[in-house]
Structures are given as C-alpha cells and as structure tokens.
Amino acid sequence: MNTLNFDQEGVNSMQAIVLGRSPELLEIELTEIRNDFDSWVNKFFSFTTNQLVQLQSMDLIFKQELAYAIANSYAAGVMVVFSKDDKDDDEVPDKKSIVVHGLDKWQAPLETSSATMIVTPLMIRIHYS
C-alpha cells in the first residue's frame, strides 16, 4: 500500500479503506490500532521527521486513549471527524494544539442494542497557532 499524506485528504482516504474492510479484516485492523498505534499510523501515513518525533513523544496515556477511541469508533462503523489545518512551510517549529472531543465516550465499545441510537462522534482537530 502506498502511504498517504497526513492531511485532511489522507485521513479521509485511510478511513474509507479501514471502514471498507470485511468484518474479519476490520477486526484485525482494530486490534492493531489498540495494540500498536504508532505502527498502525505509520502503515498508512508518510510522516515528516518532526511528525514522527511528535508521535513518539505523545503522552502514552493520551495516545492509548486515542487509539481505543478510534478503534471503538471504527468498530461501530462511525468515521472519526478529523480536521487539520494546513501548515505554512516556514513555520518551524510548528506550534500546534490537538483538540479531541468525545474521547471519554469512546473508551469502551459501543453497545449496539438500538439501531436508532444517536452517537457523539469522536472529533479530532489539529490547529497551528
């Protein structure tokens, strides 16, 4: 698989690939997300050296919570709402904030007892300041 840029288009493409998998392959993907988030995102995205350093230096608890939330969202068939600002090339180092909404709601798999259930989507926004 060719790696994607870590931008809005790349994330949308990755989500379409993951959510389009058969149930068996999706389960394998979800396990990979939960067990080795860094390897999983590296499988899909072409990161800059700076982005790799930022990924590896992320708070481990936050990263694990994020991994579980993403995996549980995909297990429920719900895309993650993702928004990432474009960064000017001359912005070095890149000062950014990551805002995540719904992280706590997606720590456990969604109960599928009601087909008419309305869920709060997981939302991730990366903003450069």
Short mmCIF file of N, CA and C in Angstrom, two decimals:
data_model
loop_
_atom_site.label_atom_id
_atom_site.label_comp_id
_atom_site.label_asym_id
_atom_site.label_seq_id
_atom_site.Cartn_x
_atom_site.Cartn_y
_atom_site.Cartn_z
N MET A 1 0.84 -1.18 0.00
CA MET A 1 0.00 0.00 0.00
C MET A 1 0.88 1.24 0.00
N ASN A 2 0.51 2.20 -0.81
CA ASN A 2 1.22 3.48 -0.81
C ASN A 2 0.82 4.27 0.43
N THR A 3 1.78 4.97 1.01
CA THR A 3 1.45 5.77 2.18
C THR A 3 0.81 7.08 1.74
N LEU A 4 0.00 7.60 2.64
CA LEU A 4 -0.78 8.81 2.37
C LEU A 4 -0.16 9.99 3.12
N ASN A 5 -0.44 11.18 2.65
CA ASN A 5 -0.04 12.38 3.39
C ASN A 5 -0.92 12.49 4.63
N PHE A 6 -0.33 12.97 5.71
CA PHE A 6 -1.11 13.17 6.93
C PHE A 6 -1.77 14.53 6.86
N ASP A 7 -2.86 14.57 6.08
CA ASP A 7 -3.66 15.77 5.92
C ASP A 7 -5.11 15.34 5.82
N GLN A 8 -5.99 16.31 5.61
CA GLN A 8 -7.42 16.02 5.56
C GLN A 8 -7.75 14.94 4.54
N GLU A 9 -7.22 15.08 3.34
CA GLU A 9 -7.50 14.12 2.27
C GLU A 9 -6.94 12.73 2.60
N GLY A 10 -5.73 12.69 3.16
CA GLY A 10 -5.12 11.42 3.51
C GLY A 10 -5.88 10.68 4.59
N VAL A 11 -6.32 11.40 5.62
CA VAL A 11 -7.08 10.78 6.70
C VAL A 11 -8.43 10.29 6.18
N ASN A 12 -9.09 11.08 5.34
CA ASN A 12 -10.36 10.63 4.76
C ASN A 12 -10.19 9.36 3.94
N SER A 13 -9.10 9.29 3.16
CA SER A 13 -8.83 8.10 2.36
C SER A 13 -8.56 6.89 3.25
N MET A 14 -7.78 7.08 4.30
CA MET A 14 -7.48 5.99 5.23
C MET A 14 -8.74 5.46 5.88
N GLN A 15 -9.63 6.37 6.30
CA GLN A 15 -10.86 5.93 6.95
C GLN A 15 -11.75 5.16 5.99
N ALA A 16 -11.80 5.57 4.74
CA ALA A 16 -12.58 4.83 3.75
C ALA A 16 -12.02 3.43 3.55
N ILE A 17 -10.69 3.31 3.54
CA ILE A 17 -10.06 2.00 3.40
C ILE A 17 -10.40 1.11 4.59
N VAL A 18 -10.21 1.63 5.79
CA VAL A 18 -10.44 0.84 7.01
C VAL A 18 -11.90 0.44 7.13
N LEU A 19 -12.80 1.39 6.97
CA LEU A 19 -14.23 1.08 7.15
C LEU A 19 -14.80 0.25 6.00
N GLY A 20 -14.06 0.14 4.90
CA GLY A 20 -14.50 -0.68 3.79
C GLY A 20 -14.04 -2.13 3.88
N ARG A 21 -13.30 -2.46 4.92
CA ARG A 21 -12.78 -3.82 5.08
C ARG A 21 -13.90 -4.79 5.49
N SER A 22 -13.68 -6.06 5.18
CA SER A 22 -14.61 -7.10 5.63
C SER A 22 -14.58 -7.14 7.15
N PRO A 23 -15.62 -7.69 7.80
CA PRO A 23 -15.63 -7.75 9.27
C PRO A 23 -14.39 -8.43 9.85
N GLU A 24 -13.91 -9.47 9.20
CA GLU A 24 -12.74 -10.19 9.70
C GLU A 24 -11.48 -9.31 9.62
N LEU A 25 -11.29 -8.65 8.48
CA LEU A 25 -10.12 -7.78 8.32
C LEU A 25 -10.23 -6.53 9.19
N LEU A 26 -11.44 -6.03 9.38
CA LEU A 26 -11.64 -4.88 10.25
C LEU A 26 -11.23 -5.23 11.67
N GLU A 27 -11.58 -6.42 12.13
CA GLU A 27 -11.23 -6.84 13.48
C GLU A 27 -9.71 -6.89 13.66
N ILE A 28 -9.01 -7.36 12.65
CA ILE A 28 -7.54 -7.39 12.70
C ILE A 28 -7.00 -5.95 12.78
N GLU A 29 -7.58 -5.07 11.99
CA GLU A 29 -7.18 -3.65 11.97
C GLU A 29 -7.41 -3.01 13.34
N LEU A 30 -8.55 -3.29 13.95
CA LEU A 30 -8.88 -2.71 15.26
C LEU A 30 -7.91 -3.18 16.33
N THR A 31 -7.54 -4.44 16.27
CA THR A 31 -6.57 -4.98 17.22
C THR A 31 -5.23 -4.29 17.06
N GLU A 32 -4.83 -4.06 15.82
CA GLU A 32 -3.57 -3.37 15.55
C GLU A 32 -3.61 -1.94 16.08
N ILE A 33 -4.72 -1.26 15.89
CA ILE A 33 -4.85 0.12 16.39
C ILE A 33 -4.68 0.13 17.91
N ARG A 34 -5.37 -0.78 18.59
CA ARG A 34 -5.33 -0.81 20.06
C ARG A 34 -3.96 -1.24 20.60
N ASN A 35 -3.30 -2.16 19.92
CA ASN A 35 -2.07 -2.75 20.45
C ASN A 35 -0.79 -2.03 20.05
N ASP A 36 -0.78 -1.38 18.88
CA ASP A 36 0.44 -0.71 18.42
C ASP A 36 0.06 0.46 17.52
N PHE A 37 -0.44 1.50 18.15
CA PHE A 37 -0.95 2.67 17.43
C PHE A 37 0.12 3.28 16.52
N ASP A 38 1.35 3.41 17.02
CA ASP A 38 2.41 4.02 16.22
C ASP A 38 2.63 3.26 14.91
N SER A 39 2.75 1.95 15.00
CA SER A 39 2.95 1.15 13.79
C SER A 39 1.76 1.25 12.86
N TRP A 40 0.56 1.28 13.44
CA TRP A 40 -0.64 1.34 12.62
C TRP A 40 -0.68 2.64 11.81
N VAL A 41 -0.45 3.79 12.45
CA VAL A 41 -0.50 5.05 11.70
C VAL A 41 0.66 5.15 10.70
N ASN A 42 1.81 4.57 11.06
CA ASN A 42 2.94 4.57 10.13
C ASN A 42 2.68 3.71 8.91
N LYS A 43 1.81 2.73 9.04
CA LYS A 43 1.45 1.88 7.91
C LYS A 43 0.71 2.69 6.84
N PHE A 44 -0.06 3.67 7.27
CA PHE A 44 -0.89 4.44 6.35
C PHE A 44 -0.26 5.75 5.90
N PHE A 45 0.49 6.40 6.78
CA PHE A 45 0.90 7.78 6.51
C PHE A 45 2.40 7.94 6.35
N SER A 46 2.74 8.89 5.50
CA SER A 46 4.12 9.29 5.29
C SER A 46 4.35 10.53 6.17
N PHE A 47 5.04 10.32 7.29
CA PHE A 47 5.27 11.41 8.24
C PHE A 47 6.62 12.06 8.00
N THR A 48 6.70 13.35 8.32
CA THR A 48 7.98 14.04 8.34
C THR A 48 8.73 13.58 9.60
N THR A 49 10.00 13.87 9.65
CA THR A 49 10.79 13.52 10.84
C THR A 49 10.21 14.19 12.08
N ASN A 50 9.82 15.45 11.95
CA ASN A 50 9.24 16.18 13.07
C ASN A 50 7.93 15.54 13.53
N GLN A 51 7.09 15.11 12.60
CA GLN A 51 5.83 14.46 12.96
C GLN A 51 6.07 13.14 13.68
N LEU A 52 7.09 12.38 13.23
CA LEU A 52 7.42 11.12 13.89
C LEU A 52 7.87 11.36 15.33
N VAL A 53 8.69 12.39 15.53
CA VAL A 53 9.15 12.72 16.88
C VAL A 53 7.96 13.10 17.75
N GLN A 54 7.04 13.88 17.22
CA GLN A 54 5.86 14.29 17.98
C GLN A 54 4.98 13.09 18.32
N LEU A 55 4.82 12.16 17.38
CA LEU A 55 4.03 10.96 17.63
C LEU A 55 4.67 10.12 18.73
N GLN A 56 5.97 9.95 18.66
CA GLN A 56 6.67 9.12 19.64
C GLN A 56 6.75 9.78 21.01
N SER A 57 6.67 11.11 21.06
CA SER A 57 6.76 11.79 22.35
C SER A 57 5.39 12.14 22.95
N MET A 58 4.32 11.71 22.30
CA MET A 58 2.98 11.94 22.83
C MET A 58 2.83 11.26 24.20
N ASP A 59 2.07 11.87 25.07
CA ASP A 59 1.77 11.26 26.35
C ASP A 59 1.19 9.86 26.12
N LEU A 60 1.76 8.86 26.76
CA LEU A 60 1.37 7.47 26.50
C LEU A 60 -0.07 7.17 26.87
N ILE A 61 -0.56 7.75 27.95
CA ILE A 61 -1.95 7.51 28.36
C ILE A 61 -2.89 8.14 27.34
N PHE A 62 -2.60 9.39 26.94
CA PHE A 62 -3.43 10.04 25.93
C PHE A 62 -3.42 9.25 24.62
N LYS A 63 -2.25 8.79 24.20
CA LYS A 63 -2.14 8.05 22.95
C LYS A 63 -2.95 6.75 23.02
N GLN A 64 -2.90 6.06 24.15
CA GLN A 64 -3.66 4.81 24.30
C GLN A 64 -5.16 5.09 24.30
N GLU A 65 -5.58 6.15 24.98
CA GLU A 65 -7.00 6.53 24.98
C GLU A 65 -7.45 6.89 23.57
N LEU A 66 -6.61 7.61 22.85
CA LEU A 66 -6.93 7.98 21.47
C LEU A 66 -7.04 6.73 20.59
N ALA A 67 -6.12 5.79 20.75
CA ALA A 67 -6.15 4.56 19.97
C ALA A 67 -7.44 3.78 20.23
N TYR A 68 -7.80 3.63 21.50
CA TYR A 68 -9.03 2.90 21.83
C TYR A 68 -10.26 3.61 21.29
N ALA A 69 -10.27 4.93 21.40
CA ALA A 69 -11.42 5.69 20.91
C ALA A 69 -11.57 5.54 19.39
N ILE A 70 -10.46 5.62 18.67
CA ILE A 70 -10.50 5.46 17.21
C ILE A 70 -10.96 4.05 16.85
N ALA A 71 -10.38 3.04 17.50
CA ALA A 71 -10.75 1.66 17.21
C ALA A 71 -12.22 1.39 17.52
N ASN A 72 -12.70 1.87 18.64
CA ASN A 72 -14.09 1.65 19.02
C ASN A 72 -15.05 2.39 18.10
N SER A 73 -14.65 3.56 17.63
CA SER A 73 -15.46 4.31 16.67
C SER A 73 -15.57 3.52 15.36
N TYR A 74 -14.44 3.01 14.87
CA TYR A 74 -14.46 2.21 13.64
C TYR A 74 -15.24 0.91 13.82
N ALA A 75 -15.14 0.31 15.01
CA ALA A 75 -15.89 -0.92 15.29
C ALA A 75 -17.39 -0.68 15.19
N ALA A 76 -17.81 0.54 15.53
CA ALA A 76 -19.23 0.90 15.45
C ALA A 76 -19.61 1.38 14.05
N GLY A 77 -18.63 1.44 13.14
CA GLY A 77 -18.90 1.90 11.78
C GLY A 77 -19.00 3.40 11.66
N VAL A 78 -18.46 4.11 12.64
CA VAL A 78 -18.55 5.57 12.68
C VAL A 78 -17.19 6.18 12.34
N MET A 79 -17.17 7.03 11.32
CA MET A 79 -15.94 7.73 10.96
C MET A 79 -15.58 8.74 12.04
N VAL A 80 -14.30 8.94 12.22
CA VAL A 80 -13.81 9.98 13.12
C VAL A 80 -13.87 11.30 12.35
N VAL A 81 -14.42 12.31 12.99
CA VAL A 81 -14.45 13.65 12.38
C VAL A 81 -13.07 14.24 12.60
N PHE A 82 -12.35 14.47 11.51
CA PHE A 82 -10.96 14.91 11.60
C PHE A 82 -10.80 16.22 10.84
N SER A 83 -10.09 17.14 11.47
CA SER A 83 -9.81 18.42 10.83
C SER A 83 -8.38 18.81 11.16
N LYS A 84 -7.61 19.11 10.13
CA LYS A 84 -6.22 19.50 10.33
C LYS A 84 -5.94 20.73 9.48
N ASP A 85 -5.48 21.79 10.14
CA ASP A 85 -5.10 22.99 9.41
C ASP A 85 -3.91 22.68 8.51
N ASP A 86 -3.81 23.41 7.42
CA ASP A 86 -2.61 23.35 6.60
C ASP A 86 -1.55 24.20 7.29
N LYS A 87 -0.33 23.72 7.30
CA LYS A 87 0.77 24.43 7.95
C LYS A 87 1.61 25.12 6.89
N ASP A 88 1.95 26.37 7.14
CA ASP A 88 2.87 27.07 6.25
C ASP A 88 4.24 26.41 6.38
N ASP A 89 4.91 26.21 5.27
CA ASP A 89 6.21 25.53 5.28
C ASP A 89 7.25 26.26 6.13
N ASP A 90 7.11 27.57 6.27
CA ASP A 90 8.12 28.32 7.02
C ASP A 90 7.86 28.33 8.52
N GLU A 91 6.81 27.68 8.98
CA GLU A 91 6.51 27.61 10.41
C GLU A 91 7.35 26.51 11.05
N VAL A 92 8.49 26.88 11.61
CA VAL A 92 9.35 25.91 12.27
C VAL A 92 9.79 26.51 13.59
N PRO A 93 9.67 25.84 14.71
CA PRO A 93 8.94 24.59 14.84
C PRO A 93 7.45 24.85 14.76
N ASP A 94 6.71 23.82 14.43
CA ASP A 94 5.27 24.03 14.28
C ASP A 94 4.60 23.95 15.65
N LYS A 95 4.01 25.07 16.02
CA LYS A 95 3.28 25.16 17.29
C LYS A 95 1.84 24.78 16.98
N LYS A 96 1.37 23.74 17.62
CA LYS A 96 0.02 23.29 17.33
C LYS A 96 -0.68 22.86 18.60
N SER A 97 -1.98 22.81 18.48
CA SER A 97 -2.79 22.26 19.56
C SER A 97 -3.63 21.14 18.97
N ILE A 98 -3.83 20.11 19.77
CA ILE A 98 -4.68 19.00 19.37
C ILE A 98 -5.88 19.02 20.30
N VAL A 99 -7.06 19.14 19.72
CA VAL A 99 -8.29 19.16 20.49
C VAL A 99 -9.07 17.91 20.12
N VAL A 100 -9.48 17.15 21.14
CA VAL A 100 -10.23 15.92 20.91
C VAL A 100 -11.53 16.01 21.70
N HIS A 101 -12.65 15.83 21.02
CA HIS A 101 -13.96 15.80 21.66
C HIS A 101 -14.51 14.38 21.57
N GLY A 102 -15.10 13.91 22.66
CA GLY A 102 -15.71 12.59 22.66
C GLY A 102 -14.76 11.48 23.05
N LEU A 103 -13.54 11.82 23.48
CA LEU A 103 -12.55 10.81 23.82
C LEU A 103 -13.07 9.87 24.91
N ASP A 104 -13.67 10.44 25.94
CA ASP A 104 -14.16 9.62 27.05
C ASP A 104 -15.34 8.74 26.65
N LYS A 105 -16.13 9.18 25.69
CA LYS A 105 -17.32 8.42 25.27
C LYS A 105 -16.97 7.18 24.45
N TRP A 106 -15.76 7.14 23.89
CA TRP A 106 -15.37 6.04 23.01
C TRP A 106 -14.33 5.11 23.63
N GLN A 107 -14.16 5.11 24.95
CA GLN A 107 -13.17 4.24 25.58
C GLN A 107 -13.62 2.79 25.65
N ALA A 108 -14.92 2.56 25.56
CA ALA A 108 -15.46 1.20 25.54
C ALA A 108 -16.24 1.03 24.24
N PRO A 109 -16.31 -0.21 23.74
CA PRO A 109 -17.09 -0.44 22.50
C PRO A 109 -18.53 0.01 22.68
N LEU A 110 -19.10 0.49 21.60
CA LEU A 110 -20.48 0.98 21.61
C LEU A 110 -21.44 -0.19 21.75
N GLU A 111 -22.41 -0.05 22.63
CA GLU A 111 -23.47 -1.06 22.74
C GLU A 111 -24.38 -0.92 21.53
N THR A 112 -24.64 -2.01 20.86
CA THR A 112 -25.44 -1.96 19.63
C THR A 112 -26.86 -2.46 19.86
N SER A 113 -27.41 -2.18 21.03
CA SER A 113 -28.74 -2.68 21.36
C SER A 113 -29.86 -1.93 20.63
N SER A 114 -29.57 -0.74 20.15
CA SER A 114 -30.60 0.04 19.48
C SER A 114 -30.09 0.55 18.14
N ALA A 115 -30.81 0.19 17.09
CA ALA A 115 -30.41 0.62 15.75
C ALA A 115 -30.65 2.11 15.54
N THR A 116 -31.49 2.71 16.38
CA THR A 116 -31.80 4.13 16.22
C THR A 116 -30.99 5.02 17.16
N MET A 117 -29.97 4.46 17.79
CA MET A 117 -29.16 5.21 18.73
C MET A 117 -28.40 6.33 18.02
N ILE A 118 -28.37 7.49 18.65
CA ILE A 118 -27.59 8.61 18.13
C ILE A 118 -26.31 8.67 18.96
N VAL A 119 -25.18 8.72 18.27
CA VAL A 119 -23.90 8.73 18.98
C VAL A 119 -23.17 10.04 18.74
N THR A 120 -22.37 10.41 19.71
CA THR A 120 -21.49 11.56 19.56
C THR A 120 -20.24 11.08 18.84
N PRO A 121 -19.92 11.65 17.70
CA PRO A 121 -18.72 11.19 17.00
C PRO A 121 -17.46 11.64 17.73
N LEU A 122 -16.41 10.87 17.54
CA LEU A 122 -15.09 11.28 18.01
C LEU A 122 -14.61 12.36 17.05
N MET A 123 -14.16 13.48 17.61
CA MET A 123 -13.70 14.59 16.78
C MET A 123 -12.28 14.97 17.17
N ILE A 124 -11.40 15.05 16.17
CA ILE A 124 -10.01 15.40 16.38
C ILE A 124 -9.70 16.61 15.51
N ARG A 125 -9.13 17.65 16.13
CA ARG A 125 -8.75 18.85 15.39
C ARG A 125 -7.32 19.20 15.72
N ILE A 126 -6.53 19.40 14.67
CA ILE A 126 -5.14 19.84 14.83
C ILE A 126 -5.07 21.26 14.27
N HIS A 127 -4.70 22.17 15.16
CA HIS A 127 -4.70 23.60 14.81
C HIS A 127 -3.29 24.16 15.03
N TYR A 128 -2.79 24.85 14.04
CA TYR A 128 -1.48 25.52 14.15
C TYR A 128 -1.69 26.94 14.61
N SER A 129 -0.86 27.35 15.57
CA SER A 129 -1.00 28.73 16.09
C SER A 129 0.22 29.56 15.79
#
